[in-house]
PDB file of C-alpha atoms in Angstrom:
ATOM      1  CA  UNK V   1     -15.449 -93.894 -53.470  1.00 46.00           C
ATOM      2  CA  UNK V   2     -18.393 -95.572 -53.111  1.00 48.00           C
ATOM      3  CA  UNK V   3     -19.805 -93.326 -50.625  1.00 51.00           C
ATOM      4  CA  UNK V   4     -19.013 -90.474 -52.856  1.00 43.00           C
ATOM      5  CA  UNK V   5     -20.913 -92.169 -55.886  1.00 46.00           C
ATOM      6  CA  UNK V   6     -23.966 -92.680 -52.993  1.00 56.00           C
ATOM      7  CA  UNK V   7     -23.807 -89.093 -52.154  1.00 50.00           C
ATOM      8  CA  UNK V   8     -23.669 -87.882 -55.750  1.00 48.00           C
ATOM      9  CA  UNK V   9     -26.974 -89.937 -56.633  1.00 56.00           C
ATOM     10  CA  UNK V  10     -28.575 -88.799 -53.743  1.00 58.00           C
ATOM     11  CA  UNK V  11     -27.987 -85.084 -54.473  1.00 52.00           C
ATOM     12  CA  UNK V  12     -29.186 -85.622 -58.170  1.00 53.00           C
ATOM     13  CA  UNK V  13     -32.608 -87.396 -56.797  1.00 60.00           C
ATOM     14  CA  UNK V  14     -32.979 -84.680 -54.109  1.00 55.00           C
ATOM     15  CA  UNK V  15     -32.667 -81.858 -57.181  1.00 54.00           C
ATOM     16  CA  UNK V  16     -35.183 -83.721 -59.652  1.00 53.00           C
ATOM     17  CA  UNK V  17     -37.695 -83.827 -57.069  1.00 54.00           C
ATOM     18  CA  UNK V  18     -37.533 -80.145 -56.398  1.00 50.00           C
ATOM     19  CA  UNK V  19     -37.901 -79.582 -59.984  1.00 50.00           C
ATOM     20  CA  UNK V  20     -41.104 -81.405 -60.138  1.00 50.00           C
ATOM     21  CA  UNK V  21     -42.231 -79.805 -57.064  1.00 49.00           C
ATOM     22  CA  UNK V  22     -41.909 -76.116 -58.172  1.00 46.00           C
ATOM     23  CA  UNK V  23     -43.397 -76.964 -61.986  1.00 44.00           C
ATOM     24  CA  UNK V  24     -46.503 -77.641 -59.771  1.00 46.00           C
ATOM     25  CA  UNK V  25     -46.461 -74.622 -57.562  1.00 41.00           C
ATOM     26  CA  UNK V  26     -48.170 -71.168 -58.578  1.00 45.00           C
ATOM     27  CA  UNK V  27     -46.304 -67.937 -58.256  1.00 42.00           C
ATOM     28  CA  UNK V  28     -46.997 -66.666 -55.422  1.00 43.00           C
ATOM     29  CA  UNK V  29     -47.234 -62.979 -56.807  1.00 43.00           C
ATOM     30  CA  UNK V  30     -50.129 -63.681 -59.209  1.00 42.00           C
ATOM     31  CA  UNK V  31     -53.476 -64.188 -57.635  1.00 41.00           C
ATOM     32  CA  UNK V  32     -55.443 -67.380 -57.885  1.00 42.00           C
ATOM     33  CA  UNK V  33     -58.929 -66.373 -58.754  1.00 44.00           C
ATOM     34  CA  UNK V  34     -60.283 -63.866 -61.417  1.00 42.00           C
ATOM     35  CA  UNK V  35     -58.819 -60.227 -61.348  1.00 39.00           C
ATOM     36  CA  UNK V  36     -61.601 -57.585 -61.223  1.00 43.00           C
ATOM     37  CA  UNK V  37     -60.125 -54.516 -63.567  1.00 42.00           C
ATOM     38  CA  UNK V  38     -60.285 -51.179 -61.903  1.00 44.00           C
ATOM     39  CA  UNK V  39     -63.500 -50.450 -64.036  1.00 42.00           C
ATOM     40  CA  UNK V  40     -65.298 -52.481 -62.083  1.00 40.00           C
ATOM     41  CA  UNK V  41     -64.812 -50.904 -58.989  1.00 44.00           C
ATOM     42  CA  UNK V  42     -64.699 -47.027 -60.435  1.00 44.00           C
ATOM     43  CA  UNK V  43     -67.674 -45.196 -59.298  1.00 41.00           C
ATOM     44  CA  UNK V  44     -70.822 -45.271 -61.954  1.00 43.00           C
ATOM     45  CA  UNK V  45     -71.340 -42.067 -64.028  1.00 43.00           C
ATOM     46  CA  UNK V  46     -73.694 -39.615 -62.353  1.00 43.00           C
ATOM     47  CA  UNK V  47     -76.794 -39.140 -64.062  1.00 39.00           C
ATOM     48  CA  UNK V  48     -77.147 -35.673 -65.751  1.00 36.00           C
ATOM     49  CA  UNK V  49     -80.739 -33.867 -64.753  1.00 34.00           C
ATOM     50  CA  UNK V  50     -82.045 -31.991 -67.523  1.00 37.00           C
ATOM     51  CA  UNK V  51     -81.925 -28.315 -66.075  1.00 34.00           C
ATOM     52  CA  UNK V  52     -85.133 -26.615 -65.944  1.00 39.00           C
ATOM     53  CA  UNK V  53     -86.790 -24.551 -68.958  1.00 46.00           C
ATOM     54  CA  UNK V  54     -86.203 -20.994 -67.962  1.00 49.00           C
ATOM     55  CA  UNK V  55     -89.000 -18.916 -66.586  1.00 55.00           C
ATOM     56  CA  UNK V  56     -88.213 -16.248 -69.223  1.00 64.00           C
ATOM     57  CA  UNK V  57     -89.736 -18.752 -72.199  1.00 75.00           C
ATOM     58  CA  UNK V  58     -93.327 -17.722 -70.478  1.00 82.00           C
ATOM     59  CA  UNK V  59     -92.687 -14.144 -71.502  1.00 82.00           C
ATOM     60  CA  UNK V  60     -91.167 -15.244 -74.957  1.00 84.00           C
ATOM     61  CA  UNK V  61     -93.809 -14.561 -77.677  1.00 91.00           C
ATOM     62  CA  UNK V  62     -94.752 -13.056 -80.959  1.00 91.00           C
ATOM     63  CA  UNK V  63     -97.332 -10.877 -79.442  1.00 91.00           C
ATOM     64  CA  UNK V  64     -94.849  -9.323 -76.832  1.00 92.00           C
ATOM     65  CA  UNK V  65     -92.538  -8.520 -79.339  1.00 93.00           C
ATOM     66  CA  UNK V  66     -95.196  -6.690 -81.594  1.00 94.00           C
ATOM     67  CA  UNK V  67     -94.629  -3.408 -79.465  1.00 95.00           C
ATOM     68  CA  UNK V  68     -91.189  -1.962 -79.111  1.00 96.00           C
ATOM     69  CA  UNK V  69     -91.292  -1.284 -74.988  1.00 97.00           C
ATOM     70  CA  UNK V  70     -92.818  -3.819 -72.205  1.00 97.00           C
ATOM     71  CA  UNK V  71     -93.433  -0.918 -70.214  1.00 97.00           C
ATOM     72  CA  UNK V  72     -93.839   3.397 -70.241  1.00 97.00           C
ATOM     73  CA  UNK V  73     -92.995   5.016 -66.891  1.00 97.00           C
ATOM     74  CA  UNK V  74     -94.991   8.172 -66.778  1.00 96.00           C
ATOM     75  CA  UNK V  75     -93.846  10.251 -64.107  1.00 96.00           C
ATOM     76  CA  UNK V  76     -92.822  13.916 -63.212  1.00 96.00           C
ATOM     77  CA  UNK V  77     -89.621  15.328 -63.422  1.00 94.00           C
ATOM     78  CA  UNK V  78     -89.385  15.745 -59.605  1.00 95.00           C
ATOM     79  CA  UNK V  79     -89.192  12.061 -59.422  1.00 95.00           C
ATOM     80  CA  UNK V  80     -86.835  11.161 -61.904  1.00 95.00           C
ATOM     81  CA  UNK V  81     -84.096  10.022 -59.484  1.00 95.00           C
ATOM     82  CA  UNK V  82     -86.589   7.490 -57.699  1.00 95.00           C
ATOM     83  CA  UNK V  83     -87.844   6.767 -61.693  1.00 96.00           C
ATOM     84  CA  UNK V  84     -84.042   5.761 -63.123  1.00 96.00           C
ATOM     85  CA  UNK V  85     -83.709   3.314 -60.114  1.00 96.00           C
ATOM     86  CA  UNK V  86     -86.616   1.845 -60.630  1.00 96.00           C
ATOM     87  CA  UNK V  87     -85.828   1.203 -64.758  1.00 97.00           C
ATOM     88  CA  UNK V  88     -82.233   0.058 -63.518  1.00 96.00           C
ATOM     89  CA  UNK V  89     -84.034  -2.551 -61.541  1.00 96.00           C
ATOM     90  CA  UNK V  90     -86.571  -3.432 -63.988  1.00 97.00           C
ATOM     91  CA  UNK V  91     -83.742  -3.907 -66.959  1.00 96.00           C
ATOM     92  CA  UNK V  92     -81.793  -6.407 -65.042  1.00 92.00           C
ATOM     93  CA  UNK V  93     -81.760  -9.916 -66.032  1.00 85.00           C
ATOM     94  CA  UNK V  94     -83.308 -12.600 -66.895  1.00 89.00           C
ATOM     95  CA  UNK V  95     -86.199 -10.968 -67.737  1.00 90.00           C
ATOM     96  CA  UNK V  96     -84.820  -7.641 -69.085  1.00 91.00           C
ATOM     97  CA  UNK V  97     -87.553  -5.641 -69.251  1.00 96.00           C
ATOM     98  CA  UNK V  98     -87.558  -3.131 -72.043  1.00 97.00           C
ATOM     99  CA  UNK V  99     -88.612   0.319 -70.552  1.00 97.00           C
ATOM    100  CA  UNK V 100     -89.318   3.798 -71.413  1.00 97.00           C
ATOM    101  CA  UNK V 101     -87.757   6.604 -70.031  1.00 95.00           C
ATOM    102  CA  UNK V 102     -88.346   9.852 -71.115  1.00 91.00           C
ATOM    103  CA  UNK V 103     -85.081  11.402 -70.014  1.00 89.00           C
ATOM    104  CA  UNK V 104     -83.355   8.884 -71.998  1.00 92.00           C
ATOM    105  CA  UNK V 105     -85.778   7.791 -74.916  1.00 93.00           C
ATOM    106  CA  UNK V 106     -87.187  10.780 -75.898  1.00 90.00           C
ATOM    107  CA  UNK V 107     -85.845  12.069 -79.812  1.00 88.00           C
ATOM    108  CA  UNK V 108     -84.306  15.175 -78.988  1.00 89.00           C
ATOM    109  CA  UNK V 109     -86.024  17.875 -81.675  1.00 90.00           C
ATOM    110  CA  UNK V 110     -89.662  15.728 -81.514  1.00 87.00           C
ATOM    111  CA  UNK V 111     -92.989  17.086 -80.235  1.00 90.00           C
ATOM    112  CA  UNK V 112     -93.197  16.682 -76.643  1.00 87.00           C
ATOM    113  CA  UNK V 113     -97.216  15.271 -77.072  1.00 89.00           C
ATOM    114  CA  UNK V 114     -96.546  12.732 -80.518  1.00 91.00           C
ATOM    115  CA  UNK V 115     -93.296  11.339 -78.451  1.00 91.00           C
ATOM    116  CA  UNK V 116     -95.267  10.805 -75.425  1.00 90.00           C
ATOM    117  CA  UNK V 117     -98.507   9.575 -77.348  1.00 92.00           C
ATOM    118  CA  UNK V 118     -96.012   6.988 -79.370  1.00 94.00           C
ATOM    119  CA  UNK V 119     -94.369   5.937 -76.217  1.00 94.00           C
ATOM    120  CA  UNK V 120     -97.635   4.889 -74.746  1.00 94.00           C
ATOM    121  CA  UNK V 121     -98.884   3.174 -78.215  1.00 95.00           C
ATOM    122  CA  UNK V 122     -95.674   1.367 -78.364  1.00 96.00           C
ATOM    123  CA  UNK V 123     -95.728  -0.193 -74.737  1.00 96.00           C
ATOM    124  CA  UNK V 124     -97.714  -3.119 -73.280  1.00 96.00           C
ATOM    125  CA  UNK V 125     -97.969  -1.696 -69.812  1.00 96.00           C
ATOM    126  CA  UNK V 126     -97.838   2.054 -68.291  1.00 96.00           C
ATOM    127  CA  UNK V 127     -96.468   2.570 -64.700  1.00 97.00           C
ATOM    128  CA  UNK V 128     -98.114   5.748 -63.714  1.00 96.00           C
ATOM    129  CA  UNK V 129     -95.609   6.627 -60.662  1.00 96.00           C
ATOM    130  CA  UNK V 130     -98.074   9.071 -59.026  1.00 95.00           C
ATOM    131  CA  UNK V 131     -96.790  11.645 -56.593  1.00 95.00           C
ATOM    132  CA  UNK V 132     -97.669  15.217 -55.457  1.00 95.00           C
ATOM    133  CA  UNK V 133     -95.506  16.438 -58.248  1.00 96.00           C
ATOM    134  CA  UNK V 134     -97.671  14.161 -60.800  1.00 96.00           C
ATOM    135  CA  UNK V 135    -100.719  15.468 -60.177  1.00 95.00           C
ATOM    136  CA  UNK V 136    -100.131  19.125 -61.263  1.00 94.00           C
ATOM    137  CA  UNK V 137     -97.751  18.390 -64.007  1.00 94.00           C
ATOM    138  CA  UNK V 138     -99.928  18.720 -67.123  1.00 93.00           C
ATOM    139  CA  UNK V 139     -97.728  16.520 -69.291  1.00 91.00           C
ATOM    140  CA  UNK V 140     -98.107  13.532 -66.508  1.00 94.00           C
ATOM    141  CA  UNK V 141    -102.169  14.313 -67.300  1.00 93.00           C
ATOM    142  CA  UNK V 142    -101.856  13.851 -70.665  1.00 93.00           C
ATOM    143  CA  UNK V 143     -99.837  10.464 -70.772  1.00 93.00           C
ATOM    144  CA  UNK V 144    -102.176   9.213 -68.049  1.00 94.00           C
ATOM    145  CA  UNK V 145    -104.992  10.068 -70.473  1.00 94.00           C
ATOM    146  CA  UNK V 146    -103.490   8.482 -73.283  1.00 93.00           C
ATOM    147  CA  UNK V 147    -102.645   5.528 -70.918  1.00 93.00           C
ATOM    148  CA  UNK V 148    -106.494   5.091 -70.003  1.00 93.00           C
ATOM    149  CA  UNK V 149    -108.041   5.427 -73.602  1.00 92.00           C
ATOM    150  CA  UNK V 150    -105.719   2.728 -74.773  1.00 91.00           C
ATOM    151  CA  UNK V 151    -106.979   0.684 -72.182  1.00 87.00           C
ATOM    152  CA  UNK V 152    -110.168   1.568 -70.717  1.00 80.00           C
ATOM    153  CA  UNK V 153    -110.601  -1.854 -68.688  1.00 79.00           C
ATOM    154  CA  UNK V 154    -108.916  -2.960 -65.830  1.00 75.00           C
ATOM    155  CA  UNK V 155    -107.049  -5.553 -67.423  1.00 86.00           C
ATOM    156  CA  UNK V 156    -103.410  -4.996 -65.615  1.00 90.00           C
ATOM    157  CA  UNK V 157    -102.016  -3.026 -68.316  1.00 94.00           C
ATOM    158  CA  UNK V 158    -102.351   0.689 -66.187  1.00 95.00           C
ATOM    159  CA  UNK V 159    -100.289   0.190 -63.159  1.00 95.00           C
ATOM    160  CA  UNK V 160    -100.563   3.049 -60.886  1.00 94.00           C
ATOM    161  CA  UNK V 161     -98.031   3.572 -58.057  1.00 95.00           C
ATOM    162  CA  UNK V 162     -98.360   6.111 -55.214  1.00 93.00           C
ATOM    163  CA  UNK V 163     -95.704   7.506 -53.964  1.00 91.00           C
ATOM    164  CA  UNK V 164     -95.888   9.911 -50.993  1.00 87.00           C
ATOM    165  CA  UNK V 165     -99.547  10.745 -51.837  1.00 88.00           C
ATOM    166  CA  UNK V 166    -102.817  10.732 -49.345  1.00 85.00           C
ATOM    167  CA  UNK V 167    -105.934   8.839 -50.623  1.00 81.00           C
ATOM    168  CA  UNK V 168    -107.989  12.267 -50.921  1.00 85.00           C
ATOM    169  CA  UNK V 169    -105.494  13.252 -53.631  1.00 88.00           C
ATOM    170  CA  UNK V 170    -105.462  10.613 -55.935  1.00 89.00           C
ATOM    171  CA  UNK V 171    -107.150  11.042 -59.589  1.00 91.00           C
ATOM    172  CA  UNK V 172    -110.649  10.239 -59.944  1.00 90.00           C
ATOM    173  CA  UNK V 173    -110.162   8.581 -62.958  1.00 89.00           C
ATOM    174  CA  UNK V 174    -107.967   5.646 -60.772  1.00 90.00           C
ATOM    175  CA  UNK V 175    -109.882   5.467 -57.954  1.00 84.00           C
ATOM    176  CA  UNK V 176    -111.276   2.014 -59.399  1.00 85.00           C
ATOM    177  CA  UNK V 177    -108.091   0.396 -60.578  1.00 87.00           C
ATOM    178  CA  UNK V 178    -105.987  -1.080 -58.335  1.00 87.00           C
ATOM    179  CA  UNK V 179    -102.641   0.063 -57.346  1.00 89.00           C
ATOM    180  CA  UNK V 180     -99.208  -0.108 -55.456  1.00 92.00           C
ATOM    181  CA  UNK V 181     -98.547   1.917 -52.569  1.00 90.00           C
ATOM    182  CA  UNK V 182     -94.694   1.722 -52.482  1.00 88.00           C
ATOM    183  CA  UNK V 183     -94.640   4.008 -49.292  1.00 79.00           C
ATOM    184  CA  UNK V 184     -91.154   4.104 -47.697  1.00 74.00           C
ATOM    185  CA  UNK V 185     -90.022   0.708 -49.108  1.00 81.00           C
ATOM    186  CA  UNK V 186     -88.392   1.380 -52.225  1.00 87.00           C
ATOM    187  CA  UNK V 187     -86.709  -2.437 -52.792  1.00 89.00           C
ATOM    188  CA  UNK V 188     -90.181  -4.082 -52.303  1.00 92.00           C
ATOM    189  CA  UNK V 189     -92.226  -1.656 -54.127  1.00 93.00           C
ATOM    190  CA  UNK V 190     -90.038  -2.251 -57.313  1.00 95.00           C
ATOM    191  CA  UNK V 191     -90.448  -6.258 -56.563  1.00 95.00           C
ATOM    192  CA  UNK V 192     -94.409  -5.513 -56.864  1.00 95.00           C
ATOM    193  CA  UNK V 193     -93.815  -3.240 -59.732  1.00 96.00           C
ATOM    194  CA  UNK V 194     -91.987  -5.637 -61.756  1.00 96.00           C
ATOM    195  CA  UNK V 195     -94.231  -8.695 -60.719  1.00 95.00           C
ATOM    196  CA  UNK V 196     -97.189  -6.555 -62.153  1.00 95.00           C
ATOM    197  CA  UNK V 197     -95.779  -6.184 -65.157  1.00 96.00           C
ATOM    198  CA  UNK V 198     -94.432  -9.944 -65.676  1.00 95.00           C
ATOM    199  CA  UNK V 199     -98.084 -11.066 -64.954  1.00 94.00           C
ATOM    200  CA  UNK V 200     -99.555  -9.074 -67.495  1.00 94.00           C
ATOM    201  CA  UNK V 201     -96.967 -10.098 -70.275  1.00 95.00           C
ATOM    202  CA  UNK V 202     -97.244 -14.016 -69.213  1.00 94.00           C
ATOM    203  CA  UNK V 203    -100.990 -13.688 -69.386  1.00 93.00           C
ATOM    204  CA  UNK V 204    -100.410 -11.802 -72.962  1.00 93.00           C
ATOM    205  CA  UNK V 205     -98.085 -14.918 -74.188  1.00 94.00           C
ATOM    206  CA  UNK V 206    -100.279 -17.393 -72.515  1.00 92.00           C
ATOM    207  CA  UNK V 207    -103.158 -16.316 -74.621  1.00 91.00           C
ATOM    208  CA  UNK V 208    -101.071 -15.800 -77.818  1.00 88.00           C
ATOM    209  CA  UNK V 209     -99.947 -19.262 -77.560  1.00 87.00           C
ATOM    210  CA  UNK V 210    -103.898 -20.308 -77.687  1.00 88.00           C
ATOM    211  CA  UNK V 211    -104.762 -18.357 -80.654  1.00 80.00           C
ATOM    212  CA  UNK V 212    -101.629 -19.728 -82.548  1.00 73.00           C
ATOM    213  CA  UNK V 213    -102.591 -23.139 -81.470  1.00 75.00           C
ATOM    214  CA  UNK V 214    -106.145 -22.657 -82.554  1.00 73.00           C
ATOM    215  CA  UNK V 215    -105.102 -21.381 -85.803  1.00 73.00           C
ATOM    216  CA  UNK V 216    -102.820 -24.559 -86.323  1.00 69.00           C
ATOM    217  CA  UNK V 217    -105.396 -26.900 -85.445  1.00 75.00           C
ATOM    218  CA  UNK V 218    -107.980 -25.386 -87.988  1.00 69.00           C
ATOM    219  CA  UNK V 219    -105.372 -24.844 -90.410  1.00 71.00           C
ATOM    220  CA  UNK V 220    -104.596 -28.998 -90.343  1.00 71.00           C
ATOM    221  CA  UNK V 221    -108.284 -29.532 -90.359  1.00 73.00           C
ATOM    222  CA  UNK V 222    -109.076 -27.731 -93.431  1.00 68.00           C
ATOM    223  CA  UNK V 223    -106.000 -29.382 -95.103  1.00 70.00           C
ATOM    224  CA  UNK V 224    -107.534 -32.936 -94.050  1.00 67.00           C
ATOM    225  CA  UNK V 225    -110.598 -31.439 -95.566  1.00 67.00           C
ATOM    226  CA  UNK V 226    -109.096 -30.648 -98.990  1.00 68.00           C
ATOM    227  CA  UNK V 227    -107.135 -33.977 -98.938  1.00 70.00           C
ATOM    228  CA  UNK V 228    -110.142 -35.949 -98.963  1.00 64.00           C
ATOM    229  CA  UNK V 229    -112.023 -33.742-101.064  1.00 63.00           C
ATOM    230  CA  UNK V 230    -109.427 -34.410-103.904  1.00 64.00           C
ATOM    231  CA  UNK V 231    -109.073 -38.141-102.921  1.00 64.00           C
ATOM    232  CA  UNK V 232    -112.666 -38.745-103.467  1.00 61.00           C
ATOM    233  CA  UNK V 233    -114.586 -40.233-106.824  1.00 61.00           C
ATOM    234  CA  UNK V 234    -114.385 -37.943-109.627  1.00 55.00           C
TER     235      UNK V 234
END
């Protein structure tokens, strides 16, 4: 019996010791250090870089939209296939040039001379597709003369395109105007023509912007002067 009581006492002491030691132990499933949130390990958001301004803004001005067409294509009937391909190329984005094409844009029933003259007047530039057929066509000569009368100076508005034509047959009126010889390289010729048109439109919009800026400066100066006069002694 004494041995039983002694065994029971040892068992009770060992149990109490185990409970006290377990209260100080930390659970093995928890980390002892501070936890790091998932957001701290996630990659930082990438900085959004603003897209560059579209180059087409350089060609967006009031002076450009004052005319119906960016370019009038003057050509002979024999060159209509080449001209249709050229117009399709020029009217592609992002610039989407506004082209006058006789076969498409002439008003049915209108007088030919009136329609051609209006097309020249309502265009910023004139591409003259000078070929052997162009030289022989009187209406092509009429349009060329109208274009030269609208812009007698070589300021980039008249763009001669020499196609399958020898230099000696070139019109005398255009001998001193820099032109484009397309030769057999059709696509490169289209690129040169488009570049020439865009150069003129860019210069047109640049001058238009300067004029508007100058007018705004003068307007602000006049307003400030009037305000100073009104605020002065009576």
